[in-house]
PDB file of C-alpha atoms in Angstrom:
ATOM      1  CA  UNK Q   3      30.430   5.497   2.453  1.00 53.00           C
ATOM      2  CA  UNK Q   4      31.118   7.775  -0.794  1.00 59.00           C
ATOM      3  CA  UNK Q   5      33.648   6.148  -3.508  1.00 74.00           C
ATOM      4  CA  UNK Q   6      35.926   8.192  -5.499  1.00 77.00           C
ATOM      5  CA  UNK Q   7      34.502   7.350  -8.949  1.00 80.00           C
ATOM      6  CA  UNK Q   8      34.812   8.248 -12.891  1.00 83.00           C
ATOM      7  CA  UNK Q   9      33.554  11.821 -13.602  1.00 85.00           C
ATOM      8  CA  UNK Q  10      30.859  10.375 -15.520  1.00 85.00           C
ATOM      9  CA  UNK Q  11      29.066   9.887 -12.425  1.00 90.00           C
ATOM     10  CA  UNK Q  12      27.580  12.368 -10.142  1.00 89.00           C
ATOM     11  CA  UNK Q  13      27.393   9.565  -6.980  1.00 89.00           C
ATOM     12  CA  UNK Q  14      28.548   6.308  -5.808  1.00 90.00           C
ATOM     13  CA  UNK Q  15      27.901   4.748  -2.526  1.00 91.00           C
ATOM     14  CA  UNK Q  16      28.196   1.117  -1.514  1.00 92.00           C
ATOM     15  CA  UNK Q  17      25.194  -0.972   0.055  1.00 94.00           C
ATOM     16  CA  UNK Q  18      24.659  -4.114   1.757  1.00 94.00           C
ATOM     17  CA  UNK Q  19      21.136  -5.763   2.158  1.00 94.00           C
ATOM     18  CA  UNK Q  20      19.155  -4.922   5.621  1.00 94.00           C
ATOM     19  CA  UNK Q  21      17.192  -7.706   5.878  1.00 93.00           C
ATOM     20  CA  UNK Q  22      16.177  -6.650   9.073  1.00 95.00           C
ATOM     21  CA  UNK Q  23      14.610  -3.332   7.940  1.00 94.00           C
ATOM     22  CA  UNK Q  24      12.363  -5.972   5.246  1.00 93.00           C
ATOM     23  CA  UNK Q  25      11.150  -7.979   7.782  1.00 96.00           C
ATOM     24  CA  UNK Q  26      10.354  -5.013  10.730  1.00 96.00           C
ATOM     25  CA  UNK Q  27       8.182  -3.244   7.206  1.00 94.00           C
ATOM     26  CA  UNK Q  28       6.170  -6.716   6.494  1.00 94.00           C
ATOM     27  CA  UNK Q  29       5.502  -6.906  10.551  1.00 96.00           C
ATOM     28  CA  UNK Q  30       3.614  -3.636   9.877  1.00 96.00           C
ATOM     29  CA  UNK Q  31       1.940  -4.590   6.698  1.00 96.00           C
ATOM     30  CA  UNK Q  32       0.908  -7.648   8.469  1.00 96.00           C
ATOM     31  CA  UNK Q  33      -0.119  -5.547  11.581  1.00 96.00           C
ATOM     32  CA  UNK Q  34      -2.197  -3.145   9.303  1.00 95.00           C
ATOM     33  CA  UNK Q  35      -3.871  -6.039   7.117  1.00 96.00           C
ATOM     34  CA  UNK Q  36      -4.920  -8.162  10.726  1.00 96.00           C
ATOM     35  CA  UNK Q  37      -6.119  -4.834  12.289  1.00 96.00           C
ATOM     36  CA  UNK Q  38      -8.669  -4.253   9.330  1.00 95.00           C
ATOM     37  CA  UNK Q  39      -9.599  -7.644   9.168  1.00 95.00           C
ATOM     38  CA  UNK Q  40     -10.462  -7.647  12.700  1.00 96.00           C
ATOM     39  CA  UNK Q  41     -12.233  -4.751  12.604  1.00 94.00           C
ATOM     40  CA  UNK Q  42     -14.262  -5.519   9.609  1.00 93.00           C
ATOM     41  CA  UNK Q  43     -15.297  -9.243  11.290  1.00 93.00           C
ATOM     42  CA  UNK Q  44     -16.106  -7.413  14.248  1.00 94.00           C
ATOM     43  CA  UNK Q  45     -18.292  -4.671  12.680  1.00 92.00           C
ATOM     44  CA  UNK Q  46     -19.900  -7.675  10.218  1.00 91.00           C
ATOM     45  CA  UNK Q  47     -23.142  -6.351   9.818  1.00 88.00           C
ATOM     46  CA  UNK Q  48     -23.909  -3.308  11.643  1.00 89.00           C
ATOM     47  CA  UNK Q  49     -24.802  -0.799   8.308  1.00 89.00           C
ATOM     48  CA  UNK Q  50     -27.410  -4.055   7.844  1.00 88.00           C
ATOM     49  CA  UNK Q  51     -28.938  -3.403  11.410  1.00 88.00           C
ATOM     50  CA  UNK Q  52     -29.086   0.167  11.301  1.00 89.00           C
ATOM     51  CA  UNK Q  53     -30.633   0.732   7.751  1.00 88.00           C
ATOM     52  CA  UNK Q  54     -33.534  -2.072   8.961  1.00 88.00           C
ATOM     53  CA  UNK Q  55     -34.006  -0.159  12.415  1.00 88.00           C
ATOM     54  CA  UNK Q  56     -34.403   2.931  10.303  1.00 90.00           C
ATOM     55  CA  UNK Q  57     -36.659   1.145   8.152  1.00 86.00           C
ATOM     56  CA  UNK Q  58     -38.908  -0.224  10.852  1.00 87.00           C
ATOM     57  CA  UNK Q  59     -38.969   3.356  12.268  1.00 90.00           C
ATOM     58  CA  UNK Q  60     -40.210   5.028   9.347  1.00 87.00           C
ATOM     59  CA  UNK Q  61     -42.360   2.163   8.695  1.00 85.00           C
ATOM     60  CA  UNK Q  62     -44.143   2.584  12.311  1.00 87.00           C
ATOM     61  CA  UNK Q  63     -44.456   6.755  11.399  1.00 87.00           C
ATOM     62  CA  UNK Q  64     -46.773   5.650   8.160  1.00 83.00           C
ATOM     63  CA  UNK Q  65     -48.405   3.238  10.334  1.00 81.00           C
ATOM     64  CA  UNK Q  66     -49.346   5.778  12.715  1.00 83.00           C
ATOM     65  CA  UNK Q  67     -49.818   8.680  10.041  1.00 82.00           C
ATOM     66  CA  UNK Q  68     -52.018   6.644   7.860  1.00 76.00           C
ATOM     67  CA  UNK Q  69     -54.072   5.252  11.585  1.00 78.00           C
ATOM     68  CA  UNK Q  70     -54.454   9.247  12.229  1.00 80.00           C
ATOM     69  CA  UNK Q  71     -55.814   9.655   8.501  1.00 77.00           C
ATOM     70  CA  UNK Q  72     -58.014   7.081   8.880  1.00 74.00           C
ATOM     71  CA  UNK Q  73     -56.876   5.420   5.175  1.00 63.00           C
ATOM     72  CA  UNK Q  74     -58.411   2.057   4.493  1.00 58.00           C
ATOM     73  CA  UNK Q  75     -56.631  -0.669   2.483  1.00 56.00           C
ATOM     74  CA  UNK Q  76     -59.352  -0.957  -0.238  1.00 57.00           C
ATOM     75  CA  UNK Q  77     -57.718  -0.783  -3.598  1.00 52.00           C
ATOM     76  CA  UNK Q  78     -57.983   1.761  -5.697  1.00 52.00           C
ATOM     77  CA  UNK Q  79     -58.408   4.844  -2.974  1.00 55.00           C
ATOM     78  CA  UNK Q  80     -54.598   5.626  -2.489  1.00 55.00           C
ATOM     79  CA  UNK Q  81     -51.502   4.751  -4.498  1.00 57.00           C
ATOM     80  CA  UNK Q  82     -50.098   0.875  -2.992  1.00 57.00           C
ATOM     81  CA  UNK Q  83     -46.854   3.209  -2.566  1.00 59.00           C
ATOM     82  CA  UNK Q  84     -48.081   5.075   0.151  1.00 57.00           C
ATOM     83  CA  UNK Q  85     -50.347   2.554   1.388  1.00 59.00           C
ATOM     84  CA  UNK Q  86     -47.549  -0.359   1.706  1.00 70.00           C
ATOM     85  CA  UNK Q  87     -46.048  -1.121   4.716  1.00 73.00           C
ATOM     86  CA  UNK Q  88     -43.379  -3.872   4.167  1.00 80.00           C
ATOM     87  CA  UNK Q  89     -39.714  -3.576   4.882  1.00 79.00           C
ATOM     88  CA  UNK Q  90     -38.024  -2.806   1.053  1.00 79.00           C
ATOM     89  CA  UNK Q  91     -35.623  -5.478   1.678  1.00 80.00           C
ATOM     90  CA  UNK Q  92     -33.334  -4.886  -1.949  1.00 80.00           C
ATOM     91  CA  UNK Q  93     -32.770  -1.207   0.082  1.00 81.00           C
ATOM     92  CA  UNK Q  94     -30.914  -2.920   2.611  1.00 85.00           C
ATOM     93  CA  UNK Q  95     -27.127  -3.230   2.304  1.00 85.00           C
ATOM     94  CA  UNK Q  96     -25.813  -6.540   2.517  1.00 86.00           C
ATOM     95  CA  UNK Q  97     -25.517  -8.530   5.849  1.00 87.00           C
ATOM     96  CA  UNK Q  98     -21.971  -9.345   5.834  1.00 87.00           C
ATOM     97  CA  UNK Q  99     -20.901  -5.327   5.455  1.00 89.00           C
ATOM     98  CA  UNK Q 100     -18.593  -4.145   7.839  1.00 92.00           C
ATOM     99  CA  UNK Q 101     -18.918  -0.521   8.980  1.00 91.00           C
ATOM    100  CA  UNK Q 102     -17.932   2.332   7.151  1.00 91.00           C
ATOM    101  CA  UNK Q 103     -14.803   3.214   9.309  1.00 94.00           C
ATOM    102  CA  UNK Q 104     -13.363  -0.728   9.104  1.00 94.00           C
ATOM    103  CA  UNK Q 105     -13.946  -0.435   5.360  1.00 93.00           C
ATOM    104  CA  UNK Q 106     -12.153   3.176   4.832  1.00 95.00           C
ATOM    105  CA  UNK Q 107      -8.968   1.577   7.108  1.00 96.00           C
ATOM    106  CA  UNK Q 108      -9.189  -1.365   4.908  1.00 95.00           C
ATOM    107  CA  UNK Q 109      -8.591   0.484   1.949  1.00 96.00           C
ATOM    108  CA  UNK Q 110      -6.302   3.078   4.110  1.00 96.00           C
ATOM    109  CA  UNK Q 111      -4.047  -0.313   4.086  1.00 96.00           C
ATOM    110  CA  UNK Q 112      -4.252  -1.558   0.686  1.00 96.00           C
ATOM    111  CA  UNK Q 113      -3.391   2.064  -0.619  1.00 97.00           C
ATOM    112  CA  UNK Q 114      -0.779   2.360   2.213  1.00 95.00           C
ATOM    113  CA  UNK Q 115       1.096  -1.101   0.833  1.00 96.00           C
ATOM    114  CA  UNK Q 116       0.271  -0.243  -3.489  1.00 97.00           C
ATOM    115  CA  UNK Q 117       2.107   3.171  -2.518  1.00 97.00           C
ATOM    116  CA  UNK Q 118       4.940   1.211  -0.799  1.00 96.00           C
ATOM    117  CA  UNK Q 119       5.922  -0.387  -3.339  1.00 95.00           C
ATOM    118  CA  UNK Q 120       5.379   2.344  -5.962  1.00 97.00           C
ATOM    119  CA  UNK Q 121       7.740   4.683  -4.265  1.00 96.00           C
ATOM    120  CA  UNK Q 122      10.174   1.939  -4.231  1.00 94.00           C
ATOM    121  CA  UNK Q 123      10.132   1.772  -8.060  1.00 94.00           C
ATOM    122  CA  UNK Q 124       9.675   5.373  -8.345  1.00 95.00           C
ATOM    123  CA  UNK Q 125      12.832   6.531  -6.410  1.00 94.00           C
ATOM    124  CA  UNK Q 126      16.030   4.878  -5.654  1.00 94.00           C
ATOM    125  CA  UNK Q 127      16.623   7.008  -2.593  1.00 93.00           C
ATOM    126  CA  UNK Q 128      13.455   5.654  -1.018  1.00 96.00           C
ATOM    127  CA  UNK Q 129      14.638   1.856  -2.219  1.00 95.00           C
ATOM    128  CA  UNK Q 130      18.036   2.267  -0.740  1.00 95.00           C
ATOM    129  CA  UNK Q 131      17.059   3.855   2.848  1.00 94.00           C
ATOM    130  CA  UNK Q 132      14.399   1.215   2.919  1.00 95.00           C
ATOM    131  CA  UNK Q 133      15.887  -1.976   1.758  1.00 95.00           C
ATOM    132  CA  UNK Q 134      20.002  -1.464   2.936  1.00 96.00           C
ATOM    133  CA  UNK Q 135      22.313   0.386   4.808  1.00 94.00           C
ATOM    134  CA  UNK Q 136      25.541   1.449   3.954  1.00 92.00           C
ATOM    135  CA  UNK Q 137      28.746  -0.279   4.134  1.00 89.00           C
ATOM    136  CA  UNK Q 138      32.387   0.546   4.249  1.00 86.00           C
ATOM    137  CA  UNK Q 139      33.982  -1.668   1.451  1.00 85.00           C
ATOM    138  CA  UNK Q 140      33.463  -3.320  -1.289  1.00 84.00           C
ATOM    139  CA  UNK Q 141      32.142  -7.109  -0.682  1.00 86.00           C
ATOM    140  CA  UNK Q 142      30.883 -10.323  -2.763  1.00 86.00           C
ATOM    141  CA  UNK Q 143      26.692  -9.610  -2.563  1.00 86.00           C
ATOM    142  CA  UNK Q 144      27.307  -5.981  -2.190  1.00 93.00           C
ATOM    143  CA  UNK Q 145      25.422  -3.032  -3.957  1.00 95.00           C
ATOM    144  CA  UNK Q 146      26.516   0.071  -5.888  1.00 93.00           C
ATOM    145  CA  UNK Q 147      24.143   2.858  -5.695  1.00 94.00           C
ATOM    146  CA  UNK Q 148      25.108   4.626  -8.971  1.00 93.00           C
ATOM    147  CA  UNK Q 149      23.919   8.343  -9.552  1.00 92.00           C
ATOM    148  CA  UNK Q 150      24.445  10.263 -12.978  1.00 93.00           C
ATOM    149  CA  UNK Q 151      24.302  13.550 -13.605  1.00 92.00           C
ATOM    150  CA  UNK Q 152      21.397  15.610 -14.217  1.00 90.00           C
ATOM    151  CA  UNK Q 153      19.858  14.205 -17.352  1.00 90.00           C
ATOM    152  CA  UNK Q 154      22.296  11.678 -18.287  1.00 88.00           C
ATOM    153  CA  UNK Q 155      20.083   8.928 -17.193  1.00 90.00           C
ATOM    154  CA  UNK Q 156      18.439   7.083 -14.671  1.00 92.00           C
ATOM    155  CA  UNK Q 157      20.286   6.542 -11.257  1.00 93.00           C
ATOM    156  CA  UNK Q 158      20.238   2.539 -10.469  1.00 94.00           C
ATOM    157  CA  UNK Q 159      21.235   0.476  -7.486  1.00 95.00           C
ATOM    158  CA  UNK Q 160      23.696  -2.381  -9.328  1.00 94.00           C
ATOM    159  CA  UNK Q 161      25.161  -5.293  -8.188  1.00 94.00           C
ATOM    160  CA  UNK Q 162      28.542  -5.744  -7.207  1.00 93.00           C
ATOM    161  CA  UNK Q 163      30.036  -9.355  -8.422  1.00 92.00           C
ATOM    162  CA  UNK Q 164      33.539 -11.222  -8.984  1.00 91.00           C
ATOM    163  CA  UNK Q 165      35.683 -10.968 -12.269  1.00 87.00           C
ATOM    164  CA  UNK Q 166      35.969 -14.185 -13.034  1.00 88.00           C
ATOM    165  CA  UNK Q 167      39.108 -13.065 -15.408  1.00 88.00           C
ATOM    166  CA  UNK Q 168      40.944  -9.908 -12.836  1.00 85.00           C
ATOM    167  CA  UNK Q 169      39.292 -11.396  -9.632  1.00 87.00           C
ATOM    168  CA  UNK Q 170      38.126  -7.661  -8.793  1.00 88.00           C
ATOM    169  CA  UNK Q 171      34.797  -6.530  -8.312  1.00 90.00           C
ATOM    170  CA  UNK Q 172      32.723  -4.502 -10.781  1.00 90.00           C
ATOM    171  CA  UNK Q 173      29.288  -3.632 -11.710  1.00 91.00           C
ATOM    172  CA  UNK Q 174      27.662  -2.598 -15.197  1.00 92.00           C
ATOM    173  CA  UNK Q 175      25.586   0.389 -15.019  1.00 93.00           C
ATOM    174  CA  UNK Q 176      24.145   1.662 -18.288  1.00 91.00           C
ATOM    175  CA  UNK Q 177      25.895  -1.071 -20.203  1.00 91.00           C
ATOM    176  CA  UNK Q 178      29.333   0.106 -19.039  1.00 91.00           C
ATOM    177  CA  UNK Q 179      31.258  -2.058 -16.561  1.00 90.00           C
ATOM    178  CA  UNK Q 180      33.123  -0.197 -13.778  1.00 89.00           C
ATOM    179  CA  UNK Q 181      35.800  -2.314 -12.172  1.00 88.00           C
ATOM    180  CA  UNK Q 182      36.718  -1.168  -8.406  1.00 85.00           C
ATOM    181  CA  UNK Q 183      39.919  -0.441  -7.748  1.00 82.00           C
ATOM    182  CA  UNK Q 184      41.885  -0.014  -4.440  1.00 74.00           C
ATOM    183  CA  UNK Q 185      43.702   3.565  -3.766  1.00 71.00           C
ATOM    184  CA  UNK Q 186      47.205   1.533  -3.281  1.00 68.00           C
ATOM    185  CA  UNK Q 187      47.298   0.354  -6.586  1.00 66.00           C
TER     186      UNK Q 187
END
């Protein structure tokens, strides 16, 4: 609901808290964060198998290249490079890796959540349809999203509380205290 308010301001609109809308976002962090952390359990491993079947491959082609050529294994004839046939075991990624796909959705979801929460401090727009919905009247635990003018600050969502002196509602934005009135009086 718009508010009639001071020409000072460019926008006012009241808010109430949506829990509901917090806990149906978490439910899809958590979804995203249990999805990748299945995924990478499940995949534990695999870039470990596949480099050392690749490595026993190529090791079995110098096997059989160097069996064609006829090389002995007497040292000094050919560099111990060419002439070794062991598995290079520091070439092999660790054994607890999950595959590449598991680990690009894991950080899919990490950058997913930091960017969440960015936009929520960058813009008030994306904070207020996120986080609450919008109300008809004023309220005890109610919010004032307050909009200035173009470059007379920074809009802000405030919130609305109790004079303890006039028993009305206000909220301070930018150090000034508005005080809600009703259109009877």
């Amino acid at each position: 609901m718009r508010v009639r308010h001071p020409s000072n301001l460019s926008h006012v609109e009241i808010l109430v808290s949506a829990p509901w809308k917090r806990y149906i976002l978490g439910a899809m962090i958590v979804v995203l964060y249990g999805i990748s952390a299945q995924w990478g359990i499940k995949t534990s491993g695999e870039p470990y198998q596949w480099a050392l079947a690749e490595q026993k491959r190529t090791l079995k082609e110098k096997a059989a290249k160097l069996k064609e050529e006829g090389v002995s294994f007497e040292s000094g004839q050919k560099d111990s490079k060419e002439t070794e046939l062991k598995i290079d075991e520091e070439a092999l990624p660790s054994q607890l890796l999950p595959n590449a796909w598991a680990c690009a959705f894991t950080l899919l979801s990490i950058a997913v959540h930091i960017l969440f929460h960015l936009m929520c401090h960058w813009s008030i727009g994306f904070k207020a349809a996120v986080f609450f919905e919008s109300s008809n009247c004023f309220q005890l635990g109610c919010f004032a999203r307050v909009t200035p003018h173009a470059n007379k600050g920074k809009a802000a969502i405030c919130v609305v509380t109790e004079s303890e002196v006039t028993l009305r509602f206000h909220f301070t934005f930018q150090y000034q205290v508005y005080e809600v009135v009703n259109p009877d009086e």
